């Protein structure tokens, strides 16, 4: 036993290397699941591994000093320099023909270093990856550099956090991303007017800060939509037929935006099968405009969280009545009336107590009205 | 047989089985729908018609040993059932990869040779999780990897890749930088060693610089000018570069006026040589780098140029340059 173990240690490559049976491509596949730093570190494992990391088809760079976004780190210069050095070397020596995914997460920064970050982003995107994630988790603004349309030709999935986006991004989406299917903008600065994409299937807009113009979403192929707590001055509308929309989750909470946009947003959900409404006030559902939209015939699952509140904003100079159950029931009934095929209704935090309900509830409601 | 008897026998008898043979000769039997979940086996059944009988078993690739095969079949058996929820599948997967490392490696290898992509991803992720967070010694220990790198190789893992076009470009930049410093040395009458490629005399160098300021011979001249201008634009705070430019301007003057025995004519004829020898930037850059990457590399080069000026001593860790470095640093510090 012991001599056998010794033989192993001495490095008998043919017999005991457990990974010897795995071809290089498969090892690269394994390395692709590691953050780039770890992947490069495997270069010291053995002769076989020295160059493997260079052709791994995924780059995952992370500079973090903090775990949480707002506990701003005064970046430590040495740490940054080390990280910068590493990333420069990584991007220089990396040699795969294409990348499947490129991910860069910056948790710490300093003014001077924005050009460096830009360089890295551009370098990564030049590989034409299909999956890009850029996360800027630090105070201040990171403006997305102009990406050539050649670089985004294969882009299928894009995730941006904490990035400043302007008109150029809008143009890029419209004409430079021919196969984009999945777009997520979280806590970004959205200073553009529309999102226009004929191939987009999934869109998530979360907590974006915005401009004083209405954001128009024109994505006829959209299957899944999430709009969550927009802190935009003006809201979001959907333009054009959304025939494929199956899942939607809307939270257009914004005290300053006007009602019509929220009504139209709700109304445009008529094709949806699974709908989640968050913080949608009763007023929206009672609005006459809602009648103009077709019935929600496909709607099977409806979930409402913190909805039907009638005291979220001023009405005619006075606060809407705070807890008028009659209003709430009216609003709910209105909505349910529009959804004749509803199978499952879940209400959470709409009344004082939490109340997950099923179809039984629905029938009761209908009977009341 | 009467109909009632047939209807009783039906469920079992009509269930088709596929026969699979491992490399070591052992044969396993498995339900058809389970086997069909695996693309490679599916292809064999459909295209070649093998597997339907024991003596026509499908021959599996070498990397599939019997233990891995039965694991794979368990996997297929679970996942080919359509009605399972995502949660169920996930939890099955998590339990599935909780096996010892050796079996996991074999399983990964087998799944890869059978081209069963979901299982390959699952096992690869599991292997990645094992690798992550461990020191190289621990990893070598777990996977029984041979420890066959020298100490030196371990310390400089990025060293051996000199055929990379970027490495070549960066080395050229170093060479160019050295040349510039050499020229300054020459003006101060310090002896300098000639670098590998560049075998031209001082006269040609000076002439070239002079020619650069004036007629600018061809591509070489332009690119050198471009680089210089870019450097100027990029590095106003760096005092290091300005002396270089002043130095070159200064040496341009003597070429014109002072060094009388260098007529213009040789400069003209040597322009052609210069185009071939010196301006390797453009010439060699055409070997396979497309314009986009070139532009990108230019930017990286600029960045490196900036770093060279600030951390010149640290950058030169390649052996032969240490000798020059000590001389040049001496000259450098004269400023």
PDB file of N, CA and C in Angstrom, chain A residues 243-323:
ATOM      1  N   UNK A 243     -47.402  39.142 -28.671  1.00  0.00           N
ATOM      2  CA  UNK A 243     -48.185  37.923 -28.795  1.00  0.00           C
ATOM      3  C   UNK A 243     -47.588  36.729 -28.101  1.00  0.00           C
ATOM      4  N   UNK A 244     -46.313  36.798 -27.806  1.00  0.00           N
ATOM      5  CA  UNK A 244     -45.674  35.619 -27.239  1.00  0.00           C
ATOM      6  C   UNK A 244     -45.447  35.728 -25.750  1.00  0.00           C
ATOM      7  N   UNK A 245     -45.879  36.816 -25.195  1.00  0.00           N
ATOM      8  CA  UNK A 245     -45.562  37.057 -23.789  1.00  0.00           C
ATOM      9  C   UNK A 245     -46.280  36.066 -22.899  1.00  0.00           C
ATOM     10  N   UNK A 246     -45.494  35.326 -22.136  1.00  0.00           N
ATOM     11  CA  UNK A 246     -46.085  34.293 -21.304  1.00  0.00           C
ATOM     12  C   UNK A 246     -46.006  34.653 -19.828  1.00  0.00           C
ATOM     13  N   UNK A 247     -44.852  35.116 -19.416  1.00  0.00           N
ATOM     14  CA  UNK A 247     -44.659  35.444 -18.004  1.00  0.00           C
ATOM     15  C   UNK A 247     -44.347  36.913 -17.856  1.00  0.00           C
ATOM     16  N   UNK A 248     -44.998  37.535 -16.893  1.00  0.00           N
ATOM     17  CA  UNK A 248     -44.682  38.940 -16.672  1.00  0.00           C
ATOM     18  C   UNK A 248     -44.753  39.248 -15.191  1.00  0.00           C
ATOM     19  N   UNK A 249     -43.901  40.147 -14.791  1.00  0.00           N
ATOM     20  CA  UNK A 249     -43.903  40.571 -13.407  1.00  0.00           C
ATOM     21  C   UNK A 249     -43.713  42.077 -13.401  1.00  0.00           C
ATOM     22  N   UNK A 250     -44.701  42.756 -12.869  1.00  0.00           N
ATOM     23  CA  UNK A 250     -44.655  44.218 -12.973  1.00  0.00           C
ATOM     24  C   UNK A 250     -44.684  44.854 -11.611  1.00  0.00           C
ATOM     25  N   UNK A 251     -43.826  45.805 -11.431  1.00  0.00           N
ATOM     26  CA  UNK A 251     -43.860  46.584 -10.209  1.00  0.00           C
ATOM     27  C   UNK A 251     -43.573  48.032 -10.559  1.00  0.00           C
ATOM     28  N   UNK A 252     -44.516  48.722 -11.110  1.00  0.00           N
ATOM     29  CA  UNK A 252     -44.226  50.071 -11.569  1.00  0.00           C
ATOM     30  C   UNK A 252     -44.379  51.100 -10.467  1.00  0.00           C
ATOM     31  N   UNK A 253     -43.886  50.804  -9.317  1.00  0.00           N
ATOM     32  CA  UNK A 253     -44.080  51.734  -8.219  1.00  0.00           C
ATOM     33  C   UNK A 253     -43.270  52.989  -8.450  1.00  0.00           C
ATOM     34  N   UNK A 254     -43.929  54.044  -8.594  1.00  0.00           N
ATOM     35  CA  UNK A 254     -43.212  55.296  -8.753  1.00  0.00           C
ATOM     36  C   UNK A 254     -44.177  56.427  -8.487  1.00  0.00           C
ATOM     37  N   UNK A 255     -44.000  57.095  -7.381  1.00  0.00           N
ATOM     38  CA  UNK A 255     -44.958  58.108  -6.967  1.00  0.00           C
ATOM     39  C   UNK A 255     -45.129  59.223  -7.969  1.00  0.00           C
ATOM     40  N   UNK A 256     -44.116  59.418  -8.783  1.00  0.00           N
ATOM     41  CA  UNK A 256     -44.197  60.583  -9.646  1.00  0.00           C
ATOM     42  C   UNK A 256     -44.792  60.282 -11.020  1.00  0.00           C
ATOM     43  N   UNK A 257     -44.822  59.016 -11.363  1.00  0.00           N
ATOM     44  CA  UNK A 257     -45.297  58.752 -12.724  1.00  0.00           C
ATOM     45  C   UNK A 257     -46.812  58.837 -12.761  1.00  0.00           C
ATOM     46  N   UNK A 258     -47.320  59.099 -13.896  1.00  0.00           N
ATOM     47  CA  UNK A 258     -48.753  59.304 -13.997  1.00  0.00           C
ATOM     48  C   UNK A 258     -49.462  57.983 -14.147  1.00  0.00           C
ATOM     49  N   UNK A 259     -50.714  58.010 -13.892  1.00  0.00           N
ATOM     50  CA  UNK A 259     -51.503  56.795 -13.950  1.00  0.00           C
ATOM     51  C   UNK A 259     -51.609  56.164 -15.334  1.00  0.00           C
ATOM     52  N   UNK A 260     -51.854  56.940 -16.364  1.00  0.00           N
ATOM     53  CA  UNK A 260     -52.087  56.344 -17.682  1.00  0.00           C
ATOM     54  C   UNK A 260     -51.001  55.358 -18.088  1.00  0.00           C
ATOM     55  N   UNK A 261     -49.778  55.668 -17.745  1.00  0.00           N
ATOM     56  CA  UNK A 261     -48.729  54.741 -18.185  1.00  0.00           C
ATOM     57  C   UNK A 261     -48.861  53.423 -17.447  1.00  0.00           C
ATOM     58  N   UNK A 262     -49.258  53.498 -16.179  1.00  0.00           N
ATOM     59  CA  UNK A 262     -49.397  52.245 -15.432  1.00  0.00           C
ATOM     60  C   UNK A 262     -50.591  51.454 -15.925  1.00  0.00           C
ATOM     61  N   UNK A 263     -51.645  52.175 -16.250  1.00  0.00           N
ATOM     62  CA  UNK A 263     -52.817  51.480 -16.771  1.00  0.00           C
ATOM     63  C   UNK A 263     -52.483  50.804 -18.087  1.00  0.00           C
ATOM     64  N   UNK A 264     -51.795  51.539 -18.924  1.00  0.00           N
ATOM     65  CA  UNK A 264     -51.492  50.951 -20.226  1.00  0.00           C
ATOM     66  C   UNK A 264     -50.525  49.783 -20.079  1.00  0.00           C
ATOM     67  N   UNK A 265     -49.659  49.882 -19.099  1.00  0.00           N
ATOM     68  CA  UNK A 265     -48.738  48.767 -18.872  1.00  0.00           C
ATOM     69  C   UNK A 265     -49.514  47.529 -18.434  1.00  0.00           C
ATOM     70  N   UNK A 266     -50.434  47.744 -17.524  1.00  0.00           N
ATOM     71  CA  UNK A 266     -51.235  46.613 -17.059  1.00  0.00           C
ATOM     72  C   UNK A 266     -52.069  46.051 -18.196  1.00  0.00           C
ATOM     73  N   UNK A 267     -52.637  46.975 -18.958  1.00  0.00           N
ATOM     74  CA  UNK A 267     -53.475  46.529 -20.053  1.00  0.00           C
ATOM     75  C   UNK A 267     -52.739  45.730 -21.102  1.00  0.00           C
ATOM     76  N   UNK A 268     -51.479  46.083 -21.322  1.00  0.00           N
ATOM     77  CA  UNK A 268     -50.733  45.373 -22.360  1.00  0.00           C
ATOM     78  C   UNK A 268     -50.408  43.954 -21.983  1.00  0.00           C
ATOM     79  N   UNK A 269     -50.748  43.581 -20.767  1.00  0.00           N
ATOM     80  CA  UNK A 269     -50.424  42.224 -20.332  1.00  0.00           C
ATOM     81  C   UNK A 269     -51.491  41.221 -20.723  1.00  0.00           C
ATOM     82  N   UNK A 270     -52.325  41.563 -21.669  1.00  0.00           N
ATOM     83  CA  UNK A 270     -53.513  40.738 -21.885  1.00  0.00           C
ATOM     84  C   UNK A 270     -53.198  39.344 -22.407  1.00  0.00           C
ATOM     85  N   UNK A 271     -52.008  39.164 -22.957  1.00  0.00           N
ATOM     86  CA  UNK A 271     -51.703  37.848 -23.504  1.00  0.00           C
ATOM     87  C   UNK A 271     -51.031  36.902 -22.513  1.00  0.00           C
ATOM     88  N   UNK A 272     -50.730  37.449 -21.356  1.00  0.00           N
ATOM     89  CA  UNK A 272     -49.841  36.739 -20.440  1.00  0.00           C
ATOM     90  C   UNK A 272     -50.537  35.558 -19.788  1.00  0.00           C
ATOM     91  N   UNK A 273     -49.762  34.529 -19.508  1.00  0.00           N
ATOM     92  CA  UNK A 273     -50.305  33.366 -18.820  1.00  0.00           C
ATOM     93  C   UNK A 273     -50.063  33.437 -17.321  1.00  0.00           C
ATOM     94  N   UNK A 274     -48.899  33.920 -16.959  1.00  0.00           N
ATOM     95  CA  UNK A 274     -48.576  34.043 -15.536  1.00  0.00           C
ATOM     96  C   UNK A 274     -48.206  35.478 -15.249  1.00  0.00           C
ATOM     97  N   UNK A 275     -48.966  36.085 -14.394  1.00  0.00           N
ATOM     98  CA  UNK A 275     -48.751  37.507 -14.137  1.00  0.00           C
ATOM     99  C   UNK A 275     -48.517  37.751 -12.666  1.00  0.00           C
ATOM    100  N   UNK A 276     -47.527  38.570 -12.399  1.00  0.00           N
ATOM    101  CA  UNK A 276     -47.261  38.931 -11.018  1.00  0.00           C
ATOM    102  C   UNK A 276     -47.330  40.450 -10.912  1.00  0.00           C
ATOM    103  N   UNK A 277     -48.143  40.932 -10.023  1.00  0.00           N
ATOM    104  CA  UNK A 277     -48.257  42.378  -9.840  1.00  0.00           C
ATOM    105  C   UNK A 277     -47.772  42.750  -8.454  1.00  0.00           C
ATOM    106  N   UNK A 278     -46.945  43.756  -8.426  1.00  0.00           N
ATOM    107  CA  UNK A 278     -46.412  44.187  -7.132  1.00  0.00           C
ATOM    108  C   UNK A 278     -46.654  45.676  -6.995  1.00  0.00           C
ATOM    109  N   UNK A 279     -47.198  46.062  -5.864  1.00  0.00           N
ATOM    110  CA  UNK A 279     -47.399  47.482  -5.568  1.00  0.00           C
ATOM    111  C   UNK A 279     -48.207  48.191  -6.637  1.00  0.00           C
ATOM    112  N   UNK A 280     -49.224  47.539  -7.107  1.00  0.00           N
ATOM    113  CA  UNK A 280     -50.082  48.192  -8.087  1.00  0.00           C
ATOM    114  C   UNK A 280     -51.318  48.673  -7.350  1.00  0.00           C
ATOM    115  N   UNK A 281     -51.570  49.930  -7.413  1.00  0.00           N
ATOM    116  CA  UNK A 281     -52.630  50.452  -6.560  1.00  0.00           C
ATOM    117  C   UNK A 281     -54.005  50.176  -7.151  1.00  0.00           C
ATOM    118  N   UNK A 282     -54.993  50.280  -6.296  1.00  0.00           N
ATOM    119  CA  UNK A 282     -56.366  49.981  -6.701  1.00  0.00           C
ATOM    120  C   UNK A 282     -56.825  50.932  -7.789  1.00  0.00           C
ATOM    121  N   UNK A 283     -56.314  52.121  -7.710  1.00  0.00           N
ATOM    122  CA  UNK A 283     -56.725  53.134  -8.678  1.00  0.00           C
ATOM    123  C   UNK A 283     -56.462  52.711 -10.110  1.00  0.00           C
ATOM    124  N   UNK A 284     -55.350  52.020 -10.278  1.00  0.00           N
ATOM    125  CA  UNK A 284     -54.993  51.586 -11.626  1.00  0.00           C
ATOM    126  C   UNK A 284     -56.022  50.610 -12.156  1.00  0.00           C
ATOM    127  N   UNK A 285     -56.468  49.746 -11.250  1.00  0.00           N
ATOM    128  CA  UNK A 285     -57.413  48.739 -11.717  1.00  0.00           C
ATOM    129  C   UNK A 285     -58.807  49.292 -11.909  1.00  0.00           C
ATOM    130  N   UNK A 286     -59.102  50.384 -11.200  1.00  0.00           N
ATOM    131  CA  UNK A 286     -60.432  50.945 -11.315  1.00  0.00           C
ATOM    132  C   UNK A 286     -60.527  51.937 -12.460  1.00  0.00           C
ATOM    133  N   UNK A 287     -59.402  52.209 -13.032  1.00  0.00           N
ATOM    134  CA  UNK A 287     -59.364  53.221 -14.085  1.00  0.00           C
ATOM    135  C   UNK A 287     -60.197  52.783 -15.294  1.00  0.00           C
ATOM    136  N   UNK A 288     -60.936  53.748 -15.828  1.00  0.00           N
ATOM    137  CA  UNK A 288     -61.802  53.434 -16.966  1.00  0.00           C
ATOM    138  C   UNK A 288     -61.000  52.968 -18.168  1.00  0.00           C
ATOM    139  N   UNK A 289     -59.788  53.460 -18.279  1.00  0.00           N
ATOM    140  CA  UNK A 289     -58.968  53.157 -19.454  1.00  0.00           C
ATOM    141  C   UNK A 289     -58.716  51.665 -19.592  1.00  0.00           C
ATOM    142  N   UNK A 290     -58.749  50.995 -18.477  1.00  0.00           N
ATOM    143  CA  UNK A 290     -58.421  49.573 -18.512  1.00  0.00           C
ATOM    144  C   UNK A 290     -59.423  48.796 -19.355  1.00  0.00           C
ATOM    145  N   UNK A 291     -60.648  49.348 -19.449  1.00  0.00           N
ATOM    146  CA  UNK A 291     -61.672  48.647 -20.233  1.00  0.00           C
ATOM    147  C   UNK A 291     -61.330  48.581 -21.702  1.00  0.00           C
ATOM    148  N   UNK A 292     -60.470  49.503 -22.122  1.00  0.00           N
ATOM    149  CA  UNK A 292     -60.171  49.533 -23.548  1.00  0.00           C
ATOM    150  C   UNK A 292     -59.298  48.367 -23.978  1.00  0.00           C
ATOM    151  N   UNK A 293     -58.673  47.744 -23.020  1.00  0.00           N
ATOM    152  CA  UNK A 293     -57.784  46.637 -23.377  1.00  0.00           C
ATOM    153  C   UNK A 293     -58.568  45.334 -23.387  1.00  0.00           C
ATOM    154  N   UNK A 294     -58.128  44.410 -24.201  1.00  0.00           N
ATOM    155  CA  UNK A 294     -58.864  43.141 -24.300  1.00  0.00           C
ATOM    156  C   UNK A 294     -58.793  42.350 -22.995  1.00  0.00           C
ATOM    157  N   UNK A 295     -59.624  41.344 -22.935  1.00  0.00           N
ATOM    158  CA  UNK A 295     -59.644  40.490 -21.756  1.00  0.00           C
ATOM    159  C   UNK A 295     -58.365  39.680 -21.653  1.00  0.00           C
ATOM    160  N   UNK A 296     -58.071  39.327 -20.423  1.00  0.00           N
ATOM    161  CA  UNK A 296     -56.860  38.536 -20.200  1.00  0.00           C
ATOM    162  C   UNK A 296     -57.232  37.072 -20.306  1.00  0.00           C
ATOM    163  N   UNK A 297     -57.485  36.640 -21.519  1.00  0.00           N
ATOM    164  CA  UNK A 297     -58.048  35.299 -21.666  1.00  0.00           C
ATOM    165  C   UNK A 297     -57.048  34.206 -21.353  1.00  0.00           C
ATOM    166  N   UNK A 298     -55.778  34.473 -21.514  1.00  0.00           N
ATOM    167  CA  UNK A 298     -54.794  33.421 -21.257  1.00  0.00           C
ATOM    168  C   UNK A 298     -54.380  33.327 -19.816  1.00  0.00           C
ATOM    169  N   UNK A 299     -54.820  34.275 -19.037  1.00  0.00           N
ATOM    170  CA  UNK A 299     -54.257  34.372 -17.688  1.00  0.00           C
ATOM    171  C   UNK A 299     -54.692  33.207 -16.824  1.00  0.00           C
ATOM    172  N   UNK A 300     -53.693  32.438 -16.369  1.00  0.00           N
ATOM    173  CA  UNK A 300     -54.014  31.297 -15.527  1.00  0.00           C
ATOM    174  C   UNK A 300     -53.587  31.543 -14.086  1.00  0.00           C
ATOM    175  N   UNK A 301     -52.473  32.218 -13.930  1.00  0.00           N
ATOM    176  CA  UNK A 301     -51.958  32.442 -12.578  1.00  0.00           C
ATOM    177  C   UNK A 301     -51.757  33.923 -12.336  1.00  0.00           C
ATOM    178  N   UNK A 302     -52.346  34.377 -11.289  1.00  0.00           N
ATOM    179  CA  UNK A 302     -52.178  35.791 -10.953  1.00  0.00           C
ATOM    180  C   UNK A 302     -51.724  35.901  -9.510  1.00  0.00           C
ATOM    181  N   UNK A 303     -50.695  36.677  -9.342  1.00  0.00           N
ATOM    182  CA  UNK A 303     -50.194  36.822  -7.979  1.00  0.00           C
ATOM    183  C   UNK A 303     -50.044  38.305  -7.687  1.00  0.00           C
ATOM    184  N   UNK A 304     -50.613  38.739  -6.606  1.00  0.00           N
ATOM    185  CA  UNK A 304     -50.565  40.160  -6.290  1.00  0.00           C
ATOM    186  C   UNK A 304     -49.940  40.371  -4.927  1.00  0.00           C
ATOM    187  N   UNK A 305     -48.915  41.161  -4.908  1.00  0.00           N
ATOM    188  CA  UNK A 305     -48.212  41.422  -3.652  1.00  0.00           C
ATOM    189  C   UNK A 305     -48.273  42.906  -3.350  1.00  0.00           C
ATOM    190  N   UNK A 306     -48.712  43.212  -2.168  1.00  0.00           N
ATOM    191  CA  UNK A 306     -48.782  44.613  -1.744  1.00  0.00           C
ATOM    192  C   UNK A 306     -49.544  45.476  -2.730  1.00  0.00           C
ATOM    193  N   UNK A 307     -50.586  44.911  -3.273  1.00  0.00           N
ATOM    194  CA  UNK A 307     -51.364  45.674  -4.240  1.00  0.00           C
ATOM    195  C   UNK A 307     -52.598  46.276  -3.583  1.00  0.00           C
ATOM    196  N   UNK A 308     -53.372  46.915  -4.403  1.00  0.00           N
ATOM    197  CA  UNK A 308     -54.674  47.413  -3.991  1.00  0.00           C
ATOM    198  C   UNK A 308     -54.598  48.453  -2.893  1.00  0.00           C
ATOM    199  N   UNK A 309     -53.455  48.936  -2.671  1.00  0.00           N
ATOM    200  CA  UNK A 309     -53.311  49.970  -1.672  1.00  0.00           C
ATOM    201  C   UNK A 309     -53.857  51.265  -2.238  1.00  0.00           C
ATOM    202  N   UNK A 310     -54.655  51.916  -1.472  1.00  0.00           N
ATOM    203  CA  UNK A 310     -55.214  53.141  -2.041  1.00  0.00           C
ATOM    204  C   UNK A 310     -54.601  54.367  -1.432  1.00  0.00           C
ATOM    205  N   UNK A 311     -53.558  54.231  -0.708  1.00  0.00           N
ATOM    206  CA  UNK A 311     -53.006  55.427  -0.074  1.00  0.00           C
ATOM    207  C   UNK A 311     -51.608  55.777  -0.537  1.00  0.00           C
ATOM    208  N   UNK A 312     -51.219  55.305  -1.690  1.00  0.00           N
ATOM    209  CA  UNK A 312     -49.842  55.552  -2.096  1.00  0.00           C
ATOM    210  C   UNK A 312     -49.596  56.960  -2.629  1.00  0.00           C
ATOM    211  N   UNK A 313     -50.589  57.595  -3.100  1.00  0.00           N
ATOM    212  CA  UNK A 313     -50.300  58.935  -3.625  1.00  0.00           C
ATOM    213  C   UNK A 313     -51.524  59.840  -3.525  1.00  0.00           C
ATOM    214  N   UNK A 314     -51.304  61.056  -3.817  1.00  0.00           N
ATOM    215  CA  UNK A 314     -52.346  62.074  -3.688  1.00  0.00           C
ATOM    216  C   UNK A 314     -53.374  61.953  -4.798  1.00  0.00           C
ATOM    217  N   UNK A 315     -54.597  62.147  -4.424  1.00  0.00           N
ATOM    218  CA  UNK A 315     -55.665  62.203  -5.412  1.00  0.00           C
ATOM    219  C   UNK A 315     -56.410  63.506  -5.197  1.00  0.00           C
ATOM    220  N   UNK A 316     -56.388  64.368  -6.196  1.00  0.00           N
ATOM    221  CA  UNK A 316     -57.060  65.666  -6.078  1.00  0.00           C
ATOM    222  C   UNK A 316     -56.631  66.424  -4.847  1.00  0.00           C
ATOM    223  N   UNK A 317     -55.388  66.361  -4.550  1.00  0.00           N
ATOM    224  CA  UNK A 317     -54.931  67.152  -3.426  1.00  0.00           C
ATOM    225  C   UNK A 317     -55.148  66.535  -2.070  1.00  0.00           C
ATOM    226  N   UNK A 318     -55.794  65.415  -2.016  1.00  0.00           N
ATOM    227  CA  UNK A 318     -55.933  64.792  -0.705  1.00  0.00           C
ATOM    228  C   UNK A 318     -55.516  63.325  -0.811  1.00  0.00           C
ATOM    229  N   UNK A 319     -55.119  62.810   0.273  1.00  0.00           N
ATOM    230  CA  UNK A 319     -54.703  61.410   0.272  1.00  0.00           C
ATOM    231  C   UNK A 319     -55.896  60.517  -0.033  1.00  0.00           C
ATOM    232  N   UNK A 320     -55.686  59.563  -0.880  1.00  0.00           N
ATOM    233  CA  UNK A 320     -56.739  58.592  -1.150  1.00  0.00           C
ATOM    234  C   UNK A 320     -57.068  57.878   0.143  1.00  0.00           C
ATOM    235  N   UNK A 321     -58.275  57.487   0.300  1.00  0.00           N
ATOM    236  CA  UNK A 321     -58.690  56.867   1.558  1.00  0.00           C
ATOM    237  C   UNK A 321     -57.820  55.655   1.843  1.00  0.00           C
ATOM    238  N   UNK A 322     -57.417  55.573   3.065  1.00  0.00           N
ATOM    239  CA  UNK A 322     -56.294  54.685   3.357  1.00  0.00           C
ATOM    240  C   UNK A 322     -56.631  53.221   3.205  1.00  0.00           C
ATOM    241  N   UNK A 323     -57.708  52.798   3.756  1.00  0.00           N
ATOM    242  CA  UNK A 323     -57.896  51.354   3.778  1.00  0.00           C
ATOM    243  C   UNK A 323     -59.310  50.977   3.414  1.00  0.00           C
TER     244      UNK A 323
END
